[in-house]
Amino acid sequence: GCPPDQRAAIAARLAQVLLHAGQPAAAEKVASRAVAVADAMDGDSAAGMRLVMARAAVMAGRWKDASAQLSEVKRGRAASHAITAEVAVIEAEVALGNNRTGSPAGAERLASDAARLARKAARPDLTCEALEILGSCARLRDLDVSAAAFNRALDAAAKAGLRMHRLRILNELGTLEMLRDARGERLENARSEALRAGAVGLAVGIDANLAALAAMTARFDDAIRIARDVEQSAGRLGLVPLQAAALLMQGFAMAHQGRVREMSQLLGAAEAIAGDDHDLRAGAWGIGRGICALLTEDRAGARQAFARARQEAPDDHVRILNPYDGPELLLRAISGEVGLAEVDSASASIVRAARWPGLWYGAARAVACGSGGDAAGAGAALAAAAEAGSRYPVFSALAGRLVAEAAIRDGWGDPRSLLHAADATFTRIRLGRASAACRALLKEAGSPAPRRRATEAGLPGALLAAGVTAREADVLRLVADRLSNREIAERLYLSPRTVEKHVAALLPSSAPSTAAVSPISPAA
C-alpha cells in the first residue's frame, strides 16, 4: 500500500480540489478521515487538514465548528508562518459571518492582520483572501470603497495567477454592480467563467445573486426559476446557506406579488434550515413579510414585521443591506413619529451608493420636508428617491403610493402622477389591494382613476378572443395556483360570492350549472 505520508499528501490535495469545486461536505469528509494519520506525522500536515475542515464549515455557515477547528490548530505544535496566516484569514471570515455584535469591525481588524501575516509568509493566495474580506467589510459602508478594495484583490490575484480567487472576486464585484446599478452583466460573466473552470459551487452562489436581482427588479418568473435550480444544486453540494438563500429568494418573489400563502411556506422553509443566520431571518421579515404586508395594505402588519426584523438582527448587517430600516422610517415619517432631523440622522449611516436605502430614505426625507412646509426640499428628496428606485418597479410603486398619501395630506408635489404610475405597476402585477388604494387616493385628490382595459393588464390574445375579462383572467390565474375561492377573494379584494360568479363564467358551457362553486380543491 501507499506510505502514510503519501496518503496524507494525496488526501490533502483532494480535499483542496473539492473545496475549490464548491463541495465542502466531500472535502470535510476526506480531511476528517486523514487528520488522524496526519497527526502522527507532523504538526503542519495535521493543521492543514483541520484548516480544510474549518473552511468547509465556513462554506456551510457552521461558524462554531469552524472556530473549534481553528482552536485545535492553535493548540498544536508551533505553526509555520503560512499556517498562522491562514488561521488569521479564516478567523476573519468567521467574524464576518457569525452575526455577533461588533463582528464587522472585528473582522476588519483580523483581515488587516491576516494580510500582513500572509505577506510575511509569501502567500499571495492568503493575501488575496484577506483583501476580499476587507472588501466585504467596506460593503457595509460604501459600495465604491468596497469596489476599490475588491479591485486591489483582483490585481493581486491576476499577478499571482490565482484563477479561483479571481473568479470569487468577479462574483463580489458583480454583487456590487447589482446593489449599485441593479444590473447583472458582471454576474453573468462570472458565472460563465466559473462553469468553464469547473467551479460548480461558485457558479451556484452566483446564481443565487442573479435570483436576488431578478426578484428585486420584479422579474418574478426568472427569480423563481433560477432560485429553484440553486436550491436543488446547493442541496446536492451540501451548501446549506445557499439552499436557504434560494428559498428566501423564492419567498421574496411571492411576497412582492402579494402571494401570501406561498410566501409564508417558502420563507418558513428558508428559516427552518438557516439555523442561526440572523441576516436571513431579518430579510425574511423585512423584505419578505414586511413588504408583502404593505402591498396588501396591512400597515400594522408591516410595522410588526419590520420590528421583528430589527429584533432578529439589531446590528449592522454583513451579507445583505439593512432590510427594515428604510421602509420602517418611511412609515414613521408618514405617521408623524419622526421629523426631518431624525430622518437625516438615520440617513447618515446608510450604505453609500446603494439603491435600496437610497429609495426609502429619500422618500422618508421627502415626507418629512413636506410635512414641515418645505415643498422644494420635498420635491428634491423625492427626485433622488425616484432615481435610486428607478430599477425596482414594485418598491418604487410602493414608495410612490405611500409618499402620495402624505403629499395629499400636506399639500405639496404632484401626488396624482405618483398614484397613476403606482396604479399602473400594481395593475400589471395584479396587486388588487394596492391598486385599489391608489384609486381611492386619486379620488381623494380629485382625479378619477382611469378605466383599466384588459389589454392594459397584459391579457393574452387567446383569452381576449374567448371573451375573458381582465378580472376573470385574474381569477383564472389564481385558480391555476390552486387557491380556494375565499383565498382568491382575499387576494383580489372581492367577495367570495363574486369570485364564485367569475369561476362559474370560466367553466366550459357543457359543465353542469351550479349556483355556487365550493372552494376549489388542490386537484382542480
Coordinates of C-alpha atoms in Angstrom, one line a residue:
G1 CA 0.0 0.0 0.0
C2 CA 0.8 3.7 -0.2
P3 CA 3.1 5.0 2.6
P4 CA 1.2 7.2 5.2
D5 CA 3.0 10.4 4.2
Q6 CA 1.9 9.9 0.6
R7 CA -1.7 9.0 1.6
A8 CA -1.8 12.2 3.7
A9 CA -0.4 14.3 0.8
I10 CA -3.0 12.8 -1.6
A11 CA -5.8 13.4 0.8
A12 CA -4.7 17.0 1.4
R13 CA -4.6 17.7 -2.4
L14 CA -8.0 16.0 -2.9
A15 CA -9.6 18.0 -0.1
Q16 CA -8.3 21.2 -1.5
V17 CA -9.6 20.4 -5.0
L18 CA -13.1 19.6 -3.5
L19 CA -13.1 22.9 -1.6
H20 CA -12.3 24.8 -4.8
A21 CA -15.0 23.0 -6.6
G22 CA -17.5 24.1 -4.0
Q23 CA -18.1 20.7 -2.4
P24 CA -17.4 21.4 1.3
A25 CA -19.2 18.3 2.6
A26 CA -17.0 16.0 0.4
A27 CA -13.8 18.0 1.3
E28 CA -14.6 17.8 5.0
K29 CA -15.1 14.0 4.8
V30 CA -11.7 13.4 3.1
A31 CA -9.9 15.7 5.6
S32 CA -11.6 14.2 8.7
R33 CA -10.5 10.7 7.7
A34 CA -6.9 11.8 7.1
V35 CA -6.4 14.0 10.1
A36 CA -5.5 11.1 12.4
V37 CA -2.8 9.9 10.0
A38 CA -1.5 13.5 9.7
D39 CA -1.4 13.9 13.5
A40 CA 1.1 11.0 13.7
M41 CA 3.4 12.7 11.1
D42 CA 3.9 16.4 11.7
G43 CA 2.1 19.4 13.1
D44 CA 1.7 21.3 9.8
S45 CA 0.1 18.3 8.0
A46 CA -2.5 17.9 10.7
A47 CA -3.1 21.6 10.9
G48 CA -3.6 21.7 7.1
M49 CA -6.3 19.1 7.4
R50 CA -8.0 20.9 10.2
L51 CA -7.9 24.1 8.2
V52 CA -9.6 22.3 5.3
M53 CA -12.3 21.3 7.8
A54 CA -12.6 24.9 9.1
R55 CA -13.0 26.2 5.6
A56 CA -15.7 23.6 4.8
A57 CA -17.5 24.7 7.9
V58 CA -17.4 28.3 6.9
M59 CA -18.8 27.5 3.5
A60 CA -21.7 25.6 5.2
G61 CA -22.3 28.5 7.6
R62 CA -21.2 26.4 10.7
W63 CA -19.3 29.1 12.5
K64 CA -18.9 27.3 15.8
D65 CA -17.5 24.2 14.0
A66 CA -15.0 26.4 12.1
S67 CA -13.9 28.1 15.3
A68 CA -13.4 24.7 17.0
Q69 CA -11.1 23.5 14.2
L70 CA -9.1 26.7 14.5
S71 CA -8.7 26.2 18.2
E72 CA -7.3 22.7 17.6
V73 CA -4.8 24.2 15.2
K74 CA -3.7 26.8 17.7
R75 CA -3.3 24.1 20.4
G76 CA -0.9 22.1 18.2
R77 CA 2.8 22.5 17.9
A78 CA 4.4 25.8 16.8
A79 CA 2.9 26.5 13.4
S80 CA 4.6 27.9 10.3
H81 CA 4.1 31.5 9.1
A82 CA 1.8 30.2 6.4
I83 CA -0.4 28.3 8.9
T84 CA -0.6 31.3 11.2
A85 CA -1.6 33.5 8.3
E86 CA -4.3 31.0 7.1
V87 CA -5.7 30.8 10.6
A88 CA -6.0 34.6 10.7
V89 CA -7.8 34.6 7.4
I90 CA -10.4 32.0 8.5
E91 CA -10.9 33.8 11.8
A92 CA -11.7 36.9 9.9
E93 CA -14.2 35.0 7.7
V94 CA -15.9 33.6 10.9
A95 CA -16.1 37.0 12.4
L96 CA -17.7 38.4 9.3
G97 CA -20.3 35.7 9.2
N98 CA -21.4 34.9 12.7
N99 CA -23.6 38.0 13.3
R100 CA -22.3 38.9 16.7
T101 CA -22.3 42.5 17.9
G102 CA -19.1 44.2 16.7
S103 CA -18.3 41.3 14.3
P104 CA -17.8 43.5 11.2
A105 CA -15.3 45.8 13.0
G106 CA -13.6 42.7 14.4
A107 CA -13.4 41.1 11.0
E108 CA -11.8 44.2 9.5
R109 CA -9.1 44.2 12.2
L110 CA -8.5 40.4 11.7
A111 CA -8.4 40.7 7.9
S112 CA -5.8 43.6 8.1
D113 CA -3.6 41.4 10.4
A114 CA -4.1 38.4 8.1
A115 CA -2.9 40.4 5.1
R116 CA 0.2 41.4 7.0
L117 CA 0.9 37.8 8.0
A118 CA 0.2 36.5 4.5
R119 CA 2.7 38.9 3.0
K120 CA 5.3 37.8 5.6
A121 CA 4.6 34.2 4.7
A122 CA 4.9 35.0 1.0
R123 CA 1.4 33.6 0.4
P124 CA -0.3 35.7 -2.3
D125 CA -3.4 33.5 -2.1
L126 CA -3.9 34.3 1.5
T127 CA -3.1 38.0 0.9
C128 CA -5.8 38.0 -1.8
E129 CA -8.3 36.4 0.6
A130 CA -7.6 38.9 3.3
L131 CA -8.2 41.7 0.8
E132 CA -11.5 40.1 -0.2
I133 CA -12.7 40.2 3.4
L134 CA -11.7 43.9 3.7
G135 CA -13.8 44.5 0.6
S136 CA -16.8 42.7 2.2
C137 CA -16.4 44.8 5.3
A138 CA -16.3 48.0 3.3
R139 CA -19.5 47.0 1.6
L140 CA -21.3 47.8 4.8
R141 CA -20.4 51.4 4.5
D142 CA -19.7 52.4 0.9
L143 CA -20.1 50.4 -2.3
D144 CA -17.5 52.4 -4.1
V145 CA -14.9 51.9 -1.4
S146 CA -15.7 48.2 -1.4
A147 CA -15.2 48.1 -5.2
A148 CA -11.8 49.7 -4.8
A149 CA -10.8 47.0 -2.2
F150 CA -12.0 44.2 -4.4
N151 CA -10.2 45.6 -7.4
R152 CA -7.0 45.6 -5.4
A153 CA -7.7 41.9 -4.6
L154 CA -8.3 41.3 -8.3
D155 CA -5.0 42.8 -9.2
A156 CA -3.3 40.6 -6.6
A157 CA -5.0 37.5 -7.9
A158 CA -4.0 38.3 -11.5
K159 CA -0.4 38.9 -10.6
A160 CA -0.2 35.6 -8.8
G161 CA -2.2 33.7 -11.4
L162 CA -4.8 32.7 -8.9
R163 CA -7.7 31.7 -11.1
M164 CA -10.2 30.6 -8.5
H165 CA -9.6 33.7 -6.4
R166 CA -10.1 35.8 -9.4
L167 CA -13.5 34.1 -10.1
R168 CA -14.6 34.7 -6.5
I169 CA -13.7 38.4 -6.7
L170 CA -15.5 38.8 -10.0
N171 CA -18.6 37.5 -8.2
E172 CA -18.1 40.1 -5.5
L173 CA -17.7 42.9 -8.0
G174 CA -20.8 41.6 -9.8
T175 CA -22.7 41.8 -6.5
L176 CA -21.7 45.4 -6.0
E177 CA -22.9 46.2 -9.5
M178 CA -26.2 44.5 -8.6
L179 CA -26.6 46.6 -5.5
R180 CA -25.4 49.9 -7.0
D181 CA -26.9 49.7 -10.5
A182 CA -29.4 46.8 -10.4
R183 CA -27.6 45.2 -13.3
G184 CA -26.3 41.6 -13.7
E185 CA -23.8 41.6 -16.6
R186 CA -20.8 41.1 -14.4
L187 CA -22.5 38.3 -12.5
E188 CA -23.4 36.6 -15.8
N189 CA -19.8 36.8 -17.0
A190 CA -18.5 35.5 -13.7
R191 CA -20.9 32.6 -13.8
S192 CA -19.8 31.6 -17.3
E193 CA -16.2 31.7 -16.3
A194 CA -16.9 29.7 -13.1
L195 CA -18.6 26.9 -15.1
R196 CA -15.8 26.8 -17.6
A197 CA -13.4 26.4 -14.7
G198 CA -15.5 23.6 -13.2
A199 CA -16.2 25.7 -10.1
V200 CA -19.7 24.4 -9.7
G201 CA -20.2 25.6 -6.1
L202 CA -19.2 29.1 -7.0
A203 CA -21.5 29.1 -10.1
V204 CA -24.4 28.1 -7.8
G205 CA -23.5 31.1 -5.5
I206 CA -23.5 33.4 -8.4
D207 CA -26.9 32.1 -9.5
A208 CA -28.2 32.9 -6.0
N209 CA -27.2 36.5 -6.6
L210 CA -28.9 36.5 -10.0
A211 CA -32.1 35.2 -8.4
A212 CA -31.9 38.0 -5.9
L213 CA -31.5 40.6 -8.7
A214 CA -34.5 39.1 -10.6
A215 CA -36.7 39.3 -7.5
M216 CA -35.7 42.9 -6.8
T217 CA -36.3 44.0 -10.3
A218 CA -39.8 42.3 -10.5
R219 CA -38.8 39.6 -12.9
F220 CA -40.6 37.1 -10.8
D221 CA -40.7 34.1 -13.1
D222 CA -36.9 34.3 -13.7
A223 CA -36.3 34.7 -9.9
I224 CA -38.3 31.6 -9.1
R225 CA -36.8 29.5 -11.9
I226 CA -33.2 30.4 -11.0
A227 CA -33.8 30.1 -7.3
R228 CA -35.3 26.6 -7.7
D229 CA -32.2 25.5 -9.6
V230 CA -30.0 26.9 -6.9
E231 CA -32.0 25.2 -4.2
Q232 CA -31.5 21.8 -5.9
S233 CA -27.8 22.2 -6.7
A234 CA -27.0 23.6 -3.3
G235 CA -28.8 20.7 -1.6
R236 CA -26.7 18.2 -3.6
L237 CA -23.4 20.0 -2.7
G238 CA -24.2 20.5 0.9
L239 CA -24.2 24.3 0.6
V240 CA -26.9 24.9 3.2
P241 CA -26.6 28.7 3.3
L242 CA -27.2 28.9 -0.4
Q243 CA -30.1 26.4 -0.2
A244 CA -31.7 28.7 2.4
A245 CA -31.0 31.8 0.3
A246 CA -32.6 30.1 -2.7
L247 CA -35.8 29.5 -0.7
L248 CA -35.6 33.1 0.6
M249 CA -35.5 34.5 -3.0
Q250 CA -38.5 32.4 -4.0
G251 CA -40.3 33.7 -0.9
F252 CA -39.4 37.3 -2.0
A253 CA -40.8 36.7 -5.4
M254 CA -44.0 35.5 -4.0
A255 CA -44.2 38.3 -1.4
H256 CA -43.8 41.0 -4.0
Q257 CA -46.7 39.6 -5.9
G258 CA -48.9 39.6 -2.8
R259 CA -49.0 35.7 -2.8
V260 CA -49.2 35.4 1.0
R261 CA -49.6 31.6 1.3
E262 CA -46.7 30.7 -1.0
M263 CA -44.6 33.4 0.6
S264 CA -45.2 32.0 4.1
Q265 CA -44.3 28.4 3.1
L266 CA -41.1 29.4 1.4
L267 CA -39.8 31.9 4.0
G268 CA -40.7 29.4 6.7
A269 CA -38.7 26.7 4.9
A270 CA -35.7 29.0 4.5
E271 CA -35.7 29.9 8.2
A272 CA -36.0 26.2 9.2
I273 CA -32.7 25.2 7.5
A274 CA -30.9 28.5 8.1
G275 CA -30.1 27.8 11.7
D276 CA -28.9 31.0 13.5
D277 CA -28.5 33.0 10.3
H278 CA -29.9 36.3 11.7
D279 CA -29.3 38.1 8.4
L280 CA -31.6 35.7 6.6
R281 CA -34.3 35.9 9.2
A282 CA -34.1 39.7 9.1
G283 CA -34.5 39.6 5.4
A284 CA -37.4 37.2 5.6
W285 CA -39.3 39.5 7.9
G286 CA -38.3 42.8 6.3
I287 CA -38.1 42.4 2.5
G288 CA -40.4 39.4 2.7
R289 CA -43.3 39.7 5.1
G290 CA -43.0 43.4 5.8
I291 CA -43.1 44.5 2.1
C292 CA -45.9 41.9 1.4
A293 CA -47.9 43.4 4.2
L294 CA -47.5 46.9 2.7
L295 CA -48.5 45.6 -0.7
T296 CA -51.7 44.1 0.8
E297 CA -52.5 47.4 2.6
D298 CA -51.8 45.9 6.0
R299 CA -49.9 48.8 7.6
A300 CA -50.0 47.4 11.1
G301 CA -48.7 44.0 9.9
A302 CA -45.9 45.7 8.1
R303 CA -44.8 47.6 11.3
Q304 CA -44.9 44.4 13.2
A305 CA -42.8 42.6 10.6
F306 CA -40.2 45.4 10.5
A307 CA -40.0 45.3 14.3
R308 CA -39.4 41.6 14.2
A309 CA -36.7 42.0 11.5
R310 CA -35.0 44.5 13.8
Q311 CA -35.2 42.1 16.7
E312 CA -33.6 39.3 14.6
A313 CA -30.7 41.5 13.6
P314 CA -30.4 44.7 15.5
D315 CA -26.8 45.5 14.5
D316 CA -25.1 46.2 11.2
H317 CA -25.7 43.5 8.6
V318 CA -23.0 41.6 6.8
R319 CA -24.3 39.9 3.7
I320 CA -27.4 41.9 2.9
L321 CA -28.4 45.6 3.0
N322 CA -30.5 46.5 6.0
P323 CA -33.9 45.2 5.1
Y324 CA -36.1 47.1 7.6
D325 CA -34.7 50.5 8.5
G326 CA -35.7 52.3 5.3
P327 CA -39.3 51.1 4.9
E328 CA -39.9 51.5 8.6
L329 CA -38.5 55.0 8.6
L330 CA -40.9 56.0 5.8
L331 CA -43.9 54.7 7.7
R332 CA -42.8 56.6 10.8
A333 CA -42.4 59.8 8.8
I334 CA -45.9 59.4 7.3
S335 CA -47.4 58.9 10.7
G336 CA -45.5 62.0 12.1
E337 CA -43.4 60.0 14.5
V338 CA -40.1 61.4 13.2
G339 CA -39.2 64.7 11.6
L340 CA -36.5 65.9 9.3
A341 CA -33.8 65.9 11.9
E342 CA -34.4 62.3 12.8
V343 CA -34.6 61.2 9.2
D344 CA -31.3 63.0 8.4
S345 CA -29.6 61.5 11.4
A346 CA -30.7 58.0 10.4
S347 CA -29.6 58.6 6.8
A348 CA -26.1 59.3 7.9
S349 CA -25.4 55.6 8.5
I350 CA -26.8 54.1 5.3
V351 CA -24.6 52.3 2.8
R352 CA -23.5 54.9 0.3
A353 CA -24.1 54.3 -3.5
A354 CA -26.7 51.5 -2.8
R355 CA -30.1 51.9 -4.4
W356 CA -32.3 50.1 -1.8
P357 CA -31.6 52.5 1.1
G358 CA -31.5 55.5 -1.3
L359 CA -35.1 54.9 -2.3
W360 CA -36.6 54.5 1.2
Y361 CA -34.5 57.2 3.0
G362 CA -35.1 59.7 0.1
A363 CA -38.8 59.0 0.3
A364 CA -38.8 59.5 4.1
R365 CA -37.0 62.8 3.7
A366 CA -39.5 63.9 1.1
V367 CA -42.4 63.3 3.5
A368 CA -40.5 65.0 6.4
C369 CA -39.8 68.1 4.3
G370 CA -43.4 68.2 3.0
S371 CA -44.9 68.0 6.5
G372 CA -42.6 70.9 7.5
G373 CA -43.8 73.1 4.7
D374 CA -40.7 72.7 2.6
A375 CA -42.2 71.8 -0.8
A376 CA -39.0 72.4 -2.7
G377 CA -37.0 70.2 -0.4
A378 CA -39.6 67.5 -0.6
G379 CA -39.5 67.6 -4.4
A380 CA -35.7 67.3 -4.5
A381 CA -35.7 64.4 -2.0
L382 CA -38.4 62.7 -3.9
A383 CA -36.5 63.1 -7.2
A384 CA -33.4 61.5 -5.6
A385 CA -35.5 58.6 -4.2
A386 CA -37.1 58.1 -7.6
E387 CA -33.7 57.9 -9.3
A388 CA -32.5 55.4 -6.7
G389 CA -35.6 53.2 -7.1
S390 CA -35.9 53.5 -10.9
R391 CA -34.8 49.9 -11.5
Y392 CA -37.1 48.5 -8.7
P393 CA -40.7 48.6 -10.2
V394 CA -42.5 47.2 -7.1
F395 CA -40.6 49.1 -4.5
S396 CA -40.8 52.4 -6.5
A397 CA -44.6 52.0 -6.9
L398 CA -45.0 51.2 -3.2
A399 CA -42.9 54.2 -2.1
G400 CA -44.8 56.4 -4.5
R401 CA -48.2 55.2 -3.2
L402 CA -47.1 55.9 0.4
V403 CA -45.5 59.3 -0.3
A404 CA -48.6 60.4 -2.3
E405 CA -50.7 59.8 0.8
A406 CA -48.6 62.3 2.7
A407 CA -48.4 64.7 -0.2
I408 CA -52.2 64.9 -0.5
R409 CA -52.5 65.5 3.3
D410 CA -49.7 68.1 3.4
G411 CA -50.5 69.8 0.1
W412 CA -47.2 69.5 -1.9
G413 CA -45.9 68.0 -5.1
D414 CA -47.8 66.1 -7.7
P415 CA -49.4 63.1 -5.8
R416 CA -51.7 62.3 -8.7
S417 CA -48.8 61.5 -11.0
L418 CA -47.3 59.3 -8.3
L419 CA -50.5 57.4 -7.9
H420 CA -51.2 57.0 -11.6
A421 CA -47.7 55.4 -12.0
A422 CA -48.1 53.2 -9.0
D423 CA -51.5 52.1 -10.1
A424 CA -50.2 51.1 -13.5
T425 CA -47.5 48.9 -11.9
F426 CA -49.8 47.3 -9.4
T427 CA -52.3 46.6 -12.1
R428 CA -49.7 44.9 -14.3
I429 CA -48.5 42.7 -11.4
R430 CA -52.2 42.1 -10.3
L431 CA -51.8 43.5 -6.8
G432 CA -55.5 44.3 -6.3
R433 CA -55.4 45.9 -2.9
A434 CA -52.5 48.2 -3.7
S435 CA -54.2 49.2 -6.9
A436 CA -57.5 49.9 -5.1
A437 CA -55.7 52.0 -2.5
C438 CA -54.1 54.1 -5.3
R439 CA -57.5 54.6 -6.9
A440 CA -59.1 55.6 -3.6
L441 CA -56.3 58.2 -3.1
L442 CA -56.8 59.5 -6.6
K443 CA -60.4 60.1 -5.9
E444 CA -59.5 61.9 -2.7
A445 CA -57.1 64.1 -4.7
G446 CA -59.9 64.9 -7.2
S447 CA -58.5 62.9 -10.1
P448 CA -60.7 59.9 -11.1
A449 CA -58.7 56.8 -11.8
P450 CA -58.5 55.8 -15.4
R451 CA -60.6 52.8 -16.5
R452 CA -58.4 49.8 -17.0
R453 CA -58.9 47.7 -20.1
A454 CA -58.0 44.1 -20.4
T455 CA -55.1 44.8 -22.7
E456 CA -53.6 47.2 -20.1
A457 CA -53.3 44.3 -17.6
G458 CA -51.5 42.2 -20.2
L459 CA -54.3 39.8 -21.0
P460 CA -53.2 37.3 -23.7
G461 CA -54.8 37.5 -27.1
A462 CA -56.3 34.0 -26.8
L463 CA -58.2 34.9 -23.6
L464 CA -59.4 38.2 -25.2
A465 CA -60.7 36.2 -28.2
A466 CA -62.5 33.8 -25.8
G467 CA -64.3 36.8 -24.2
V468 CA -62.5 36.5 -20.9
T469 CA -62.5 39.8 -18.9
A470 CA -59.4 41.1 -17.1
R471 CA -60.9 40.3 -13.7
E472 CA -61.8 36.7 -14.9
A473 CA -58.2 36.4 -16.0
D474 CA -57.1 37.4 -12.5
V475 CA -59.3 34.7 -11.0
L476 CA -58.2 32.1 -13.6
R477 CA -54.5 32.7 -12.7
L478 CA -55.2 32.1 -9.0
V479 CA -57.3 29.0 -9.8
A480 CA -54.3 27.7 -11.5
D481 CA -52.3 28.4 -8.3
R482 CA -54.8 26.1 -6.5
L483 CA -56.2 28.8 -4.3
S484 CA -59.6 28.4 -2.8
N485 CA -62.4 30.8 -3.6
R486 CA -62.0 32.5 -0.3
E487 CA -58.3 32.9 -0.7
I488 CA -58.9 34.3 -4.2
A489 CA -61.4 36.8 -2.8
E490 CA -58.8 38.0 -0.2
R491 CA -56.1 38.3 -2.8
L492 CA -58.3 40.3 -5.3
Y493 CA -60.2 42.3 -2.7
L494 CA -63.5 40.8 -3.8
S495 CA -66.3 39.0 -2.0
P496 CA -66.3 35.2 -2.2
R497 CA -69.7 35.3 -4.0
T498 CA -68.2 37.5 -6.7
V499 CA -65.3 35.0 -7.1
E500 CA -67.8 32.2 -7.4
K501 CA -69.6 34.0 -10.3
H502 CA -66.3 34.5 -12.1
V503 CA -65.3 30.9 -11.7
A504 CA -68.7 29.8 -13.0
A505 CA -68.3 32.1 -16.0
L506 CA -64.9 30.5 -16.7
L507 CA -66.4 26.9 -16.7
P508 CA -67.0 25.3 -20.1
S509 CA -70.6 25.7 -21.4
S510 CA -71.0 21.9 -21.2
A511 CA -70.3 21.9 -17.5
P512 CA -73.3 21.4 -15.1
S513 CA -74.9 24.6 -14.0
T514 CA -74.3 25.4 -10.4
A515 CA -75.5 28.2 -8.2
A516 CA -72.2 28.3 -6.3
V517 CA -68.7 26.7 -6.7
S518 CA -67.4 25.5 -3.5
P519 CA -63.7 26.1 -2.5
I520 CA -61.5 24.8 -5.3
S521 CA -59.7 21.6 -4.3
P522 CA -56.0 21.1 -4.8
A523 CA -56.8 18.7 -7.7
A524 CA -58.7 21.4 -9.5

